[in-house]
Tab-separated table of C-alpha atoms in Angstrom:
chain	number	residue	atom	x	y	z
A	432	MET	CA	-2.113	-1.220	-34.907
A	433	ALA	CA	-5.478	-2.960	-35.262
A	434	ALA	CA	-7.697	-3.128	-32.216
A	435	ARG	CA	-7.477	-6.517	-30.550
A	436	SER	CA	-10.909	-6.218	-28.886
A	437	ARG	CA	-13.237	-3.462	-27.786
A	438	SER	CA	-11.647	-3.547	-24.306
A	439	TRP	CA	-8.255	-2.422	-25.676
A	440	ILE	CA	-7.458	1.286	-26.102
A	441	GLU	CA	-4.871	1.826	-28.859
A	442	ARG	CA	-4.055	5.535	-28.371
A	443	TRP	CA	-3.445	6.965	-24.909
A	444	ASP	CA	-1.663	10.281	-24.293
A	445	PRO	CA	-2.760	11.811	-20.958
A	446	GLU	CA	-0.106	14.567	-21.159
A	447	ASP	CA	-1.935	15.977	-24.229
A	448	GLU	CA	-4.346	18.417	-22.555
A	449	ALA	CA	-6.848	18.373	-25.438
A	450	PHE	CA	-6.954	14.565	-25.405
A	451	TRP	CA	-7.245	14.529	-21.630
A	452	GLU	CA	-10.149	16.978	-21.487
A	453	GLU	CA	-12.026	15.423	-24.395
A	454	THR	CA	-11.559	11.708	-23.727
A	455	GLY	CA	-8.867	10.777	-21.240
A	456	ALA	CA	-10.281	12.115	-17.957
A	457	LYS	CA	-13.601	10.282	-18.282
A	458	VAL	CA	-11.990	6.957	-19.195
A	459	ALA	CA	-9.351	7.286	-16.475
A	460	ARG	CA	-11.969	8.007	-13.797
A	461	ARG	CA	-14.030	4.982	-14.811
A	462	ASN	CA	-11.022	2.692	-14.595
A	463	LEU	CA	-9.997	4.264	-11.293
A	464	VAL	CA	-13.394	3.536	-9.708
A	465	PHE	CA	-13.365	-0.170	-10.530
A	466	SER	CA	-9.674	-0.476	-9.772
A	467	ILE	CA	-10.389	0.851	-6.288
A	468	LEU	CA	-13.219	-1.655	-5.811
A	469	SER	CA	-11.061	-4.653	-6.706
A	470	GLU	CA	-8.060	-3.430	-4.715
A	471	HIS	CA	-10.305	-2.650	-1.736
A	472	ILE	CA	-11.511	-6.247	-1.523
A	473	GLY	CA	-7.956	-7.449	-2.160
A	474	PHE	CA	-6.736	-5.593	0.926
A	475	SER	CA	-9.638	-7.008	2.956
A	476	ILE	CA	-8.674	-10.555	2.025
A	477	TRP	CA	-4.961	-9.867	2.578
A	478	SER	CA	-5.699	-8.658	6.110
A	479	LEU	CA	-8.228	-11.440	6.735
A	480	TRP	CA	-6.080	-13.228	9.316
A	481	SER	CA	-5.659	-10.076	11.369
A	482	VAL	CA	-9.329	-10.580	12.280
A	483	MET	CA	-9.420	-14.370	12.061
A	484	VAL	CA	-7.022	-14.554	15.012
A	485	LEU	CA	-9.563	-12.576	17.069
A	486	PHE	CA	-11.986	-15.482	16.639
A	487	MET	CA	-9.359	-17.999	17.734
A	488	GLY	CA	-9.908	-18.528	21.450
A	489	PRO	CA	-8.147	-20.987	23.804
A	490	GLU	CA	-9.877	-23.909	22.114
A	491	TYR	CA	-7.643	-23.377	19.056
A	492	GLY	CA	-4.495	-23.942	21.136
A	493	ILE	CA	-2.459	-21.108	19.531
A	494	ASP	CA	-0.492	-18.684	21.718
A	495	PRO	CA	0.064	-14.948	20.900
A	496	ALA	CA	3.449	-15.633	19.266
A	497	GLY	CA	1.816	-18.192	16.986
A	498	LYS	CA	-0.886	-15.702	16.018
A	499	PHE	CA	1.683	-13.023	15.195
A	500	PHE	CA	3.434	-15.567	12.994
A	501	LEU	CA	0.181	-16.320	11.153
A	502	VAL	CA	-0.348	-12.696	10.189
A	503	SER	CA	3.356	-12.419	9.344
A	504	MET	CA	2.972	-15.216	6.810
A	505	ALA	CA	0.177	-13.314	5.055
A	506	THR	CA	2.360	-10.189	4.958
A	507	LEU	CA	5.366	-12.081	3.595
A	508	VAL	CA	3.566	-13.733	0.688
A	509	GLY	CA	1.693	-10.521	-0.140
A	510	ALA	CA	4.969	-8.636	-0.365
A	511	PHE	CA	6.566	-11.080	-2.787
A	512	ALA	CA	3.374	-11.358	-4.863
A	513	ARG	CA	3.659	-7.661	-5.683
A	514	VAL	CA	6.648	-8.166	-7.970
A	515	PRO	CA	5.019	-10.437	-10.604
A	516	TYR	CA	1.723	-8.565	-10.228
A	517	THR	CA	3.463	-5.343	-11.289
A	518	PHE	CA	4.509	-6.762	-14.652
A	519	ALA	CA	1.290	-8.737	-15.202
A	520	VAL	CA	-0.446	-5.529	-16.315
A	521	ALA	CA	1.912	-5.162	-19.290
A	522	VAL	CA	1.615	-8.862	-20.168
A	523	PHE	CA	-2.155	-9.332	-19.901
A	524	GLY	CA	-3.603	-5.801	-19.860
A	525	GLY	CA	-4.895	-3.816	-16.883
A	526	ARG	CA	-8.542	-4.863	-17.254
A	527	ASN	CA	-7.749	-8.507	-17.941
A	528	TRP	CA	-5.395	-8.831	-15.002
A	529	THR	CA	-7.815	-7.072	-12.639
A	530	VAL	CA	-10.437	-9.696	-13.510
A	531	VAL	CA	-7.943	-12.521	-12.920
A	532	SER	CA	-6.488	-11.089	-9.707
A	533	ALA	CA	-9.938	-10.378	-8.268
A	534	SER	CA	-11.102	-13.911	-9.071
A	535	MET	CA	-8.015	-15.390	-7.372
A	536	LEU	CA	-9.228	-13.928	-4.069
A	537	LEU	CA	-11.777	-16.745	-3.989
A	538	ILE	CA	-8.993	-19.266	-3.298
A	539	PRO	CA	-7.924	-18.058	0.189
A	540	SER	CA	-11.494	-17.126	1.110
A	541	ILE	CA	-12.955	-20.534	0.340
A	542	ALA	CA	-9.951	-22.273	1.920
A	543	ALA	CA	-10.439	-20.353	5.169
A	544	PHE	CA	-14.183	-21.084	5.081
A	545	VAL	CA	-13.440	-24.817	4.921
A	546	VAL	CA	-10.771	-25.077	7.668
A	547	MET	CA	-11.748	-22.399	10.202
A	548	GLU	CA	-12.609	-24.484	13.261
A	549	PRO	CA	-10.889	-25.811	16.417
A	550	GLY	CA	-8.846	-28.929	15.818
A	551	THR	CA	-7.413	-27.805	12.504
A	552	SER	CA	-3.626	-28.103	12.478
A	553	TYR	CA	-1.459	-25.015	12.799
A	554	SER	CA	0.306	-25.842	9.508
A	555	THR	CA	-3.079	-25.790	7.731
A	556	PHE	CA	-3.809	-22.347	9.150
A	557	MET	CA	-0.361	-21.243	7.984
A	558	ILE	CA	-1.076	-22.372	4.418
A	559	CYS	CA	-4.422	-20.561	4.416
A	560	ALA	CA	-2.801	-17.390	5.754
A	561	ALA	CA	-0.134	-17.612	3.045
A	562	LEU	CA	-2.811	-17.883	0.346
A	563	THR	CA	-4.229	-14.497	1.347
A	564	GLY	CA	-0.999	-12.989	0.009
A	565	VAL	CA	-2.644	-12.788	-3.426
A	566	GLY	CA	-4.692	-9.934	-1.998
A	567	GLY	CA	-1.502	-8.037	-1.239
A	568	GLY	CA	-0.380	-8.427	-4.843
A	569	ASN	CA	-3.482	-6.600	-6.097
A	570	PHE	CA	-2.073	-3.291	-4.903
A	571	ALA	CA	0.976	-3.464	-7.179
A	572	SER	CA	-0.922	-4.263	-10.377
A	573	SER	CA	-3.628	-1.728	-9.563
A	574	MET	CA	-1.163	1.110	-8.902
A	575	THR	CA	0.911	0.284	-11.992
A	576	ASN	CA	-2.240	0.270	-14.106
A	577	ILE	CA	-3.662	3.563	-12.788
A	578	ASN	CA	-0.237	5.223	-13.035
A	579	SER	CA	-0.478	4.749	-16.822
A	580	PHE	CA	-3.900	6.384	-17.065
A	581	TYR	CA	-3.111	9.762	-15.456
A	582	PRO	CA	-0.892	12.744	-16.374
A	583	LEU	CA	2.000	13.598	-14.064
A	584	LYS	CA	0.293	16.625	-12.518
A	585	LYS	CA	-2.635	14.477	-11.353
A	586	LYS	CA	-0.793	11.314	-10.338
A	587	GLY	CA	-0.498	12.221	-6.654
A	588	TRP	CA	-4.245	12.604	-6.213
A	589	ALA	CA	-5.164	9.651	-8.466
A	590	LEU	CA	-2.642	7.242	-6.943
A	591	GLY	CA	-3.617	8.447	-3.478
A	592	LEU	CA	-7.300	7.758	-4.157
A	593	ASN	CA	-6.534	4.367	-5.661
A	594	ALA	CA	-4.281	3.308	-2.818
A	595	GLY	CA	-6.416	4.889	-0.105
A	596	GLY	CA	-9.549	3.209	-1.430
A	597	GLY	CA	-7.652	-0.070	-1.376
A	598	ASN	CA	-6.106	0.488	2.046
A	599	ILE	CA	-9.540	1.134	3.501
A	600	GLY	CA	-10.312	-2.522	2.858
A	601	VAL	CA	-8.337	-3.236	6.042
A	602	PRO	CA	-10.594	-1.310	8.464
A	603	VAL	CA	-13.710	-2.372	6.582
A	604	VAL	CA	-13.033	-6.082	7.091
A	605	GLN	CA	-12.257	-5.277	10.739
A	606	LEU	CA	-15.573	-3.426	11.076
A	607	VAL	CA	-17.456	-6.297	9.480
A	608	ALA	CA	-15.688	-8.675	11.872
A	609	LEU	CA	-16.704	-6.432	14.780
A	610	ALA	CA	-20.337	-6.677	13.694
A	611	VAL	CA	-20.059	-10.454	13.317
A	612	ILE	CA	-18.428	-10.871	16.743
A	613	GLY	CA	-20.993	-8.526	18.298
A	614	ALA	CA	-23.791	-10.632	16.827
A	615	SER	CA	-22.140	-13.793	18.207
A	616	GLY	CA	-21.411	-15.000	14.693
A	617	GLY	CA	-18.451	-17.138	13.709
A	618	PRO	CA	-15.675	-16.602	11.167
A	619	ARG	CA	-17.611	-18.421	8.444
A	620	VAL	CA	-20.262	-15.689	8.586
A	621	LEU	CA	-17.588	-13.115	7.762
A	622	LEU	CA	-16.308	-15.200	4.861
A	623	GLY	CA	-19.841	-15.755	3.612
A	624	ILE	CA	-20.140	-11.985	3.212
A	625	TYR	CA	-16.899	-11.564	1.260
A	626	ILE	CA	-17.055	-14.484	-1.169
A	627	PRO	CA	-20.009	-13.024	-3.172
A	628	LEU	CA	-18.387	-9.561	-3.128
A	629	ILE	CA	-15.302	-11.000	-4.805
A	630	VAL	CA	-17.453	-12.341	-7.644
A	631	VAL	CA	-19.148	-8.951	-8.039
A	632	ALA	CA	-15.788	-7.132	-8.234
A	633	ALA	CA	-14.473	-9.507	-10.908
A	634	VAL	CA	-17.618	-9.164	-13.031
A	635	LEU	CA	-17.696	-5.355	-12.820
A	636	SER	CA	-14.007	-5.162	-13.735
A	637	ALA	CA	-14.687	-7.267	-16.830
A	638	LEU	CA	-17.611	-5.057	-17.857
A	639	PHE	CA	-16.266	-1.559	-17.233
A	640	MET	CA	-12.447	-1.478	-17.267
A	641	ASP	CA	-10.037	-1.097	-20.209
A	642	ASN	CA	-6.634	-2.353	-21.336
A	643	LEU	CA	-4.052	0.139	-22.633
A	644	ALA	CA	-2.287	-1.147	-25.738
A	645	THR	CA	0.396	1.506	-25.178
A	646	VAL	CA	1.555	-0.321	-22.013
A	647	LYS	CA	3.931	-2.894	-23.457
A	648	ASN	CA	5.686	-5.714	-21.711
A	649	ASP	CA	9.109	-4.145	-21.258
A	650	THR	CA	11.631	-6.369	-19.492
A	651	GLY	CA	14.224	-3.673	-20.083
A	652	ALA	CA	12.248	-1.302	-17.865
A	653	ALA	CA	12.300	-3.849	-15.052
A	654	LYS	CA	16.056	-4.259	-15.363
A	655	ASP	CA	16.563	-0.482	-15.447
A	656	ALA	CA	14.366	-0.072	-12.366
A	657	VAL	CA	16.323	-2.699	-10.446
A	658	ARG	CA	19.617	-1.003	-11.322
A	659	ASP	CA	18.401	2.474	-10.386
A	660	THR	CA	19.470	3.601	-6.906
A	661	HIS	CA	16.277	5.601	-6.411
A	662	THR	CA	14.181	2.428	-6.624
A	663	TRP	CA	15.896	1.082	-3.522
A	664	ILE	CA	15.989	4.397	-1.665
A	665	MET	CA	12.247	4.807	-2.177
A	666	SER	CA	11.734	1.160	-1.172
A	667	PHE	CA	13.471	1.926	2.109
A	668	LEU	CA	11.297	4.998	2.720
A	669	TYR	CA	8.157	3.057	1.808
A	670	ILE	CA	9.020	0.518	4.502
A	671	GLY	CA	8.628	3.408	6.939
A	672	THR	CA	5.239	4.516	5.618
A	673	PHE	CA	3.349	1.591	4.095
A	674	GLY	CA	5.269	-1.020	6.063
A	675	SER	CA	4.089	0.739	9.204
A	676	PHE	CA	0.503	0.974	7.961
A	677	ILE	CA	0.087	-2.671	7.018
A	678	GLY	CA	2.202	-4.028	9.872
A	679	TYR	CA	0.297	-2.076	12.517
A	680	SER	CA	-3.026	-2.916	10.830
A	681	PHE	CA	-2.304	-6.620	11.202
A	682	ALA	CA	-0.890	-6.328	14.725
A	683	PHE	CA	-2.992	-3.670	16.496
A	684	GLY	CA	-5.750	-6.001	17.687
A	685	LEU	CA	-3.273	-8.603	18.916
A	686	VAL	CA	-1.273	-5.961	20.815
A	687	LEU	CA	-4.432	-4.732	22.536
A	688	GLN	CA	-5.364	-8.291	23.492
A	689	THR	CA	-1.883	-9.408	24.566
A	690	GLN	CA	-0.513	-6.315	26.309
A	691	PHE	CA	-3.696	-4.690	27.624
A	692	GLY	CA	-5.927	-7.720	28.156
A	693	ARG	CA	-8.715	-6.597	25.829
A	694	THR	CA	-11.366	-9.149	24.823
A	695	PRO	CA	-11.818	-9.896	21.086
A	696	LEU	CA	-14.876	-7.621	20.970
A	697	GLN	CA	-13.090	-4.808	22.829
A	698	ALA	CA	-10.058	-5.104	20.559
A	699	ALA	CA	-12.149	-5.204	17.379
A	700	SER	CA	-14.082	-2.096	18.488
A	701	ILE	CA	-10.817	-0.087	18.445
A	702	THR	CA	-8.642	-1.859	15.872
A	703	PHE	CA	-10.420	-0.489	12.792
A	704	ILE	CA	-10.057	3.209	13.700
A	705	GLY	CA	-6.343	3.548	12.897
A	706	PRO	CA	-6.430	1.824	9.478
A	707	LEU	CA	-9.617	3.716	8.595
A	708	LEU	CA	-8.137	7.151	9.277
A	709	GLY	CA	-4.805	6.173	7.699
A	710	SER	CA	-6.600	5.072	4.530
A	711	LEU	CA	-8.803	8.156	4.307
A	712	ILE	CA	-5.885	10.549	4.637
A	713	ARG	CA	-3.682	8.868	2.001
A	714	PRO	CA	-5.169	10.924	-0.900
A	715	VAL	CA	-4.529	14.052	1.175
A	716	GLY	CA	-0.854	13.088	1.368
A	717	GLY	CA	-0.797	12.762	-2.414
A	718	LYS	CA	-2.559	16.096	-2.855
A	719	LEU	CA	-0.145	17.874	-0.504
A	720	ALA	CA	2.743	16.291	-2.411
A	721	ASP	CA	1.300	17.573	-5.704
A	722	ARG	CA	1.291	21.076	-4.255
A	723	PHE	CA	4.375	21.289	-2.029
A	724	GLY	CA	6.563	18.414	-3.233
A	725	GLY	CA	6.530	14.839	-2.000
A	726	ALA	CA	10.032	15.017	-0.522
A	727	ARG	CA	9.139	17.904	1.782
A	728	ILE	CA	5.906	16.311	2.983
A	729	THR	CA	7.629	12.951	3.486
A	730	LEU	CA	10.485	14.513	5.465
A	731	TRP	CA	8.334	16.214	8.072
A	732	ASN	CA	5.928	13.302	8.169
A	733	PHE	CA	8.750	11.019	9.336
A	734	ALA	CA	9.610	13.538	12.048
A	735	ALA	CA	5.998	13.488	13.223
A	736	MET	CA	5.909	9.662	13.123
A	737	ALA	CA	8.992	9.527	15.342
A	738	ILE	CA	7.418	11.893	17.885
A	739	ALA	CA	4.125	9.971	17.918
A	740	THR	CA	5.990	6.663	18.333
A	741	ALA	CA	7.883	8.123	21.283
A	742	VAL	CA	4.519	8.824	22.921
A	743	VAL	CA	3.366	5.256	22.142
A	744	THR	CA	6.534	3.937	23.789
A	745	LEU	CA	5.911	6.060	26.881
A	746	ALA	CA	2.312	4.837	27.073
A	747	SER	CA	3.497	1.241	26.707
A	748	VAL	CA	5.920	1.655	29.612
A	749	GLN	CA	3.290	3.351	31.789
A	750	LYS	CA	0.595	0.845	30.706
A	751	SER	CA	-1.752	3.735	29.866
A	752	LEU	CA	-4.363	2.333	27.469
A	753	PRO	CA	-6.023	5.701	26.610
A	754	LEU	CA	-2.708	7.404	25.765
A	755	PHE	CA	-1.479	4.306	23.950
A	756	THR	CA	-4.625	4.102	21.805
A	757	VAL	CA	-4.662	7.786	20.840
A	758	ALA	CA	-0.943	7.885	20.015
A	759	PHE	CA	-1.075	4.617	18.078
A	760	ILE	CA	-3.983	5.906	15.993
A	761	LEU	CA	-1.971	9.084	15.306
A	762	VAL	CA	0.882	6.929	13.978
A	763	PHE	CA	-1.647	5.268	11.653
A	764	VAL	CA	-2.797	8.670	10.373
A	765	LEU	CA	0.765	9.788	9.715
A	766	SER	CA	1.645	6.521	7.988
A	767	GLY	CA	-1.306	7.051	5.637
A	768	LEU	CA	-0.243	10.624	4.919
A	769	GLY	CA	3.289	9.419	4.188
A	770	ASN	CA	1.985	6.656	1.924
A	771	GLY	CA	0.470	9.289	-0.334
A	772	SER	CA	3.512	11.555	-0.390
A	773	THR	CA	6.090	8.806	-0.966
A	774	TYR	CA	4.171	7.259	-3.858
A	775	LYS	CA	3.821	10.670	-5.498
A	776	MET	CA	7.614	10.995	-5.339
A	777	ILE	CA	8.171	7.958	-7.583
A	778	PRO	CA	6.928	9.328	-10.949
A	779	GLY	CA	8.354	12.745	-10.054
A	780	ILE	CA	11.839	11.320	-9.456
A	781	PHE	CA	11.975	9.588	-12.832
A	782	GLN	CA	10.502	12.635	-14.563
A	783	ALA	CA	13.286	14.712	-12.978
A	784	LYS	CA	15.860	12.200	-14.233
A	785	ALA	CA	14.421	12.471	-17.739
A	786	VAL	CA	14.694	16.262	-17.647
A	787	GLY	CA	18.250	15.974	-16.360
A	788	MET	CA	19.049	13.723	-19.351
A	789	GLY	CA	17.868	16.473	-21.703
A	790	LEU	CA	14.511	14.890	-22.597
A	791	THR	CA	11.472	17.124	-23.011
A	792	GLY	CA	7.755	16.842	-23.677
A	793	GLU	CA	6.313	13.411	-24.411
A	794	ALA	CA	9.772	11.814	-24.503
A	795	ALA	CA	10.383	12.847	-20.882
A	796	ALA	CA	6.861	11.805	-19.855
A	797	ALA	CA	7.236	8.406	-21.542
A	798	TYR	CA	10.567	7.802	-19.796
A	799	GLY	CA	9.005	8.718	-16.447
A	800	ARG	CA	5.996	6.449	-16.962
A	801	ARG	CA	8.202	3.559	-18.092
A	802	LEU	CA	10.569	3.621	-15.120
A	803	SER	CA	8.044	4.618	-12.464
A	804	GLY	CA	5.609	1.894	-13.539
A	805	ALA	CA	8.347	-0.738	-13.409
A	806	SER	CA	9.685	0.441	-10.047
A	807	MET	CA	6.318	0.716	-8.274
A	808	GLY	CA	5.887	-2.998	-7.809
A	809	LEU	CA	9.403	-3.415	-6.439
A	810	ILE	CA	8.947	-0.483	-4.076
A	811	GLY	CA	5.549	-1.769	-2.989
A	812	ALA	CA	6.949	-5.249	-2.389
A	813	VAL	CA	9.840	-4.067	-0.234
A	814	GLY	CA	7.525	-1.671	1.610
A	815	ALA	CA	5.167	-4.515	2.428
A	816	LEU	CA	8.089	-6.486	3.831
A	817	GLY	CA	8.261	-3.723	6.434
A	818	GLY	CA	4.917	-5.022	7.668
A	819	LEU	CA	6.502	-8.441	8.100
A	820	GLY	CA	9.332	-6.841	10.071
A	821	ILE	CA	6.863	-5.092	12.365
A	822	ASN	CA	4.974	-8.299	13.147
A	823	LEU	CA	8.186	-10.252	13.745
A	824	ALA	CA	9.480	-7.437	15.975
A	825	PHE	CA	6.286	-7.598	18.040
A	826	ARG	CA	6.524	-11.389	18.212
A	827	GLN	CA	10.095	-11.219	19.506
A	828	SER	CA	9.325	-8.393	21.929
A	829	PHE	CA	6.387	-10.224	23.483
A	830	GLN	CA	8.310	-13.503	23.623
A	831	THR	CA	11.268	-11.983	25.469
A	832	ALA	CA	9.682	-9.243	27.587
A	833	GLY	CA	5.921	-9.803	27.520
A	834	THR	CA	5.407	-6.270	26.165
A	835	GLY	CA	5.706	-4.416	22.850
A	836	THR	CA	7.914	-1.619	24.241
A	837	GLY	CA	11.138	-2.958	22.725
A	838	ALA	CA	9.527	-3.118	19.283
A	839	PHE	CA	8.317	0.483	19.550
A	840	VAL	CA	11.813	1.714	20.410
A	841	THR	CA	13.103	-0.009	17.260
A	842	PHE	CA	10.413	1.658	15.132
A	843	LEU	CA	11.251	5.051	16.621
A	844	VAL	CA	14.907	4.732	15.627
A	845	PHE	CA	13.945	3.591	12.132
A	846	TYR	CA	11.755	6.659	11.516
A	847	GLY	CA	14.698	8.837	12.524
A	848	VAL	CA	16.867	7.106	9.925
A	849	CYS	CA	14.149	7.613	7.278
A	850	PHE	CA	14.103	11.339	8.101
A	851	VAL	CA	17.855	11.587	7.557
A	852	VAL	CA	17.746	9.628	4.282
A	853	THR	CA	14.917	11.761	2.866
A	854	TRP	CA	16.713	14.987	3.705
A	855	SER	CA	20.156	13.913	2.497
A	856	VAL	CA	19.032	12.410	-0.832
A	857	TYR	CA	16.075	14.502	-1.955
A	858	LEU	CA	16.424	17.874	-0.251
A	859	ARG	CA	20.034	18.664	0.707
A	860	ARG	CA	21.585	17.654	-2.630
A	861	SER	CA	18.894	19.242	-4.794
A	862	ALA	CA	19.145	22.504	-2.869
A	863	ALA	CA	22.921	22.594	-3.335
A	864	ARG	CA	22.602	21.839	-7.024
A	865	SER	CA	19.983	24.535	-7.565
A	866	ALA	CA	22.178	27.109	-5.836
A	867	ALA	CA	25.147	26.207	-8.033
A	868	VAL	CA	23.324	26.501	-11.374
A	869	PRO	CA	22.901	30.009	-12.857
A	870	THR	CA	19.180	30.156	-13.550
A	871	ALA	CA	19.524	32.954	-16.105
A	872	GLU	CA	21.526	30.800	-18.522
A	873	THR	CA	19.833	27.430	-18.135
A	874	LYS	CA	16.381	26.028	-18.699
A	875	PRO	CA	14.299	25.403	-15.576
A	876	GLN	CA	14.821	21.901	-14.234
A	877	LEU	CA	12.691	19.793	-11.964
A	878	SER	CA	14.775	19.240	-8.827
A	879	TYR	CA	14.251	16.292	-6.522
A	880	ALA	CA	12.964	18.723	-3.885
A	881	GLU	CA	9.915	19.248	-6.089
A	882	VAL	CA	9.059	15.611	-6.792
C-alpha cells in the first residue's frame, strides 16, 4: 500500500518485540503524550459547567435542582458523543481526528463566553452545557487510538496514563476556577484562559501525531462488539467506576454548597481534590491490573467503594463535613483505581476469547485489538451515562428530602451489585473452568481471572 501522506504509518505491529524496541515504543510514546494533552483539555471543557454553576449566584435565578440538571445535560451529550467518536479514528485516522476533535472544543467555549451573564435564559444555558459534550467524546477516540499503538502487555499502563492524564482535566479546570474566584474574576476570565489552550492542542496534534493505516474502518467489528455479552457486562461495571468519577466530579461542589452551606470559594477549594487524586491513581489501577489481573483488582475495589460510600452516607446523616469530605475523596480515589483496572480488562477479555477460539500469535492479537477497540467507545459511553444517573439521583434526593443521603444509599447498593457481577462472571466461572481442565494435556489458556 502506498503511503497516503507522511502522517500515515503503513506498517504497525507492536506485538513484534524487535519492531517495538526499534521503532514502535518511541512512536507510541510520542502519540500518547499529545493524545493526553488533547484529551486533558477535552475533559476540562466537558466539566466546564461543574464550575460555571459556582459562578451563578442568586442573580442568575437558578435553583440547585436546575444547576444539577445543567451538569446532567453535559454528561448526557458527552456519553452519547463517545459512540461516533470511537469509530471516527478508523474513518479519519487517529491524528486527523484528534486535530478535529480538539478544534471542536472551541464551539462550547466561545458559546459560554458569549452568554455567561445574568439575564440569559435557562434554555440558552442548557444548549451551551449540551455543547460541552464534545469534550466527553474525546475520551473514546483517544482511548481507541492509543489502544492500537501498544502491545497487550503494556496496554494497562498506557491506557491508564492516557485516561488519567485526560481525567485530570477535571480537577485542573476546577483549580483554575478556584484561582479565578479567589481573584474576584468572572467566568469569562476562565474561558479566556482555555480558548487559546485549545488552539495550541490542535496545532501540536497536527504537528506531532500519526495515523495508523492498519486501523481500518470495520463496521463488522462494531456489530460484533454490540452482540458480545462482555461489552455490556463491562459497560455495567464501568458505570460503577467511571460513572462514579465523572458524576461525582460534576456534583461534588454543588453538594457541598447545597447540603453543607459552603460558599463558592469554599466549595471550589475542596472540589478539585477528589478528581485530582482519582485521576492520578488511574494509571496505578492499570499497572496493578497488568500484574495481578484486572478482574481481581476490580472486584476488591468495588468492595472498598461500597465501604467508603457507607461512611459517606453516615457522614451525610450526621451532617459531619470533615468525615463527609474525607470519605467522599476516598470514593474518588477508588473510582480512579477502578477506572484503570476495568479498562485493562477489555483487551484482556477479547484476547482470552481469541485464545479460546484456537487463535495464536498475531491472529489472536489482531482479533483482540479489533474487538476491544470497537467495544471501548460503547463501554465508555454507557459508563459516562452513569455520571448522568448520579447527577439525576442527587437532583431527586435534594428535591424530595433536601439532602443527598438517599442518593448515597442507592450508590452503595449499586457497588454491591457490581462486586457480585465481577465475581460471578470473571472469577467464579474461570476458576471452575481452570480446575476442570487437565493442564498436562492442554495448552495454557488465558482465563478471565487473568484479564
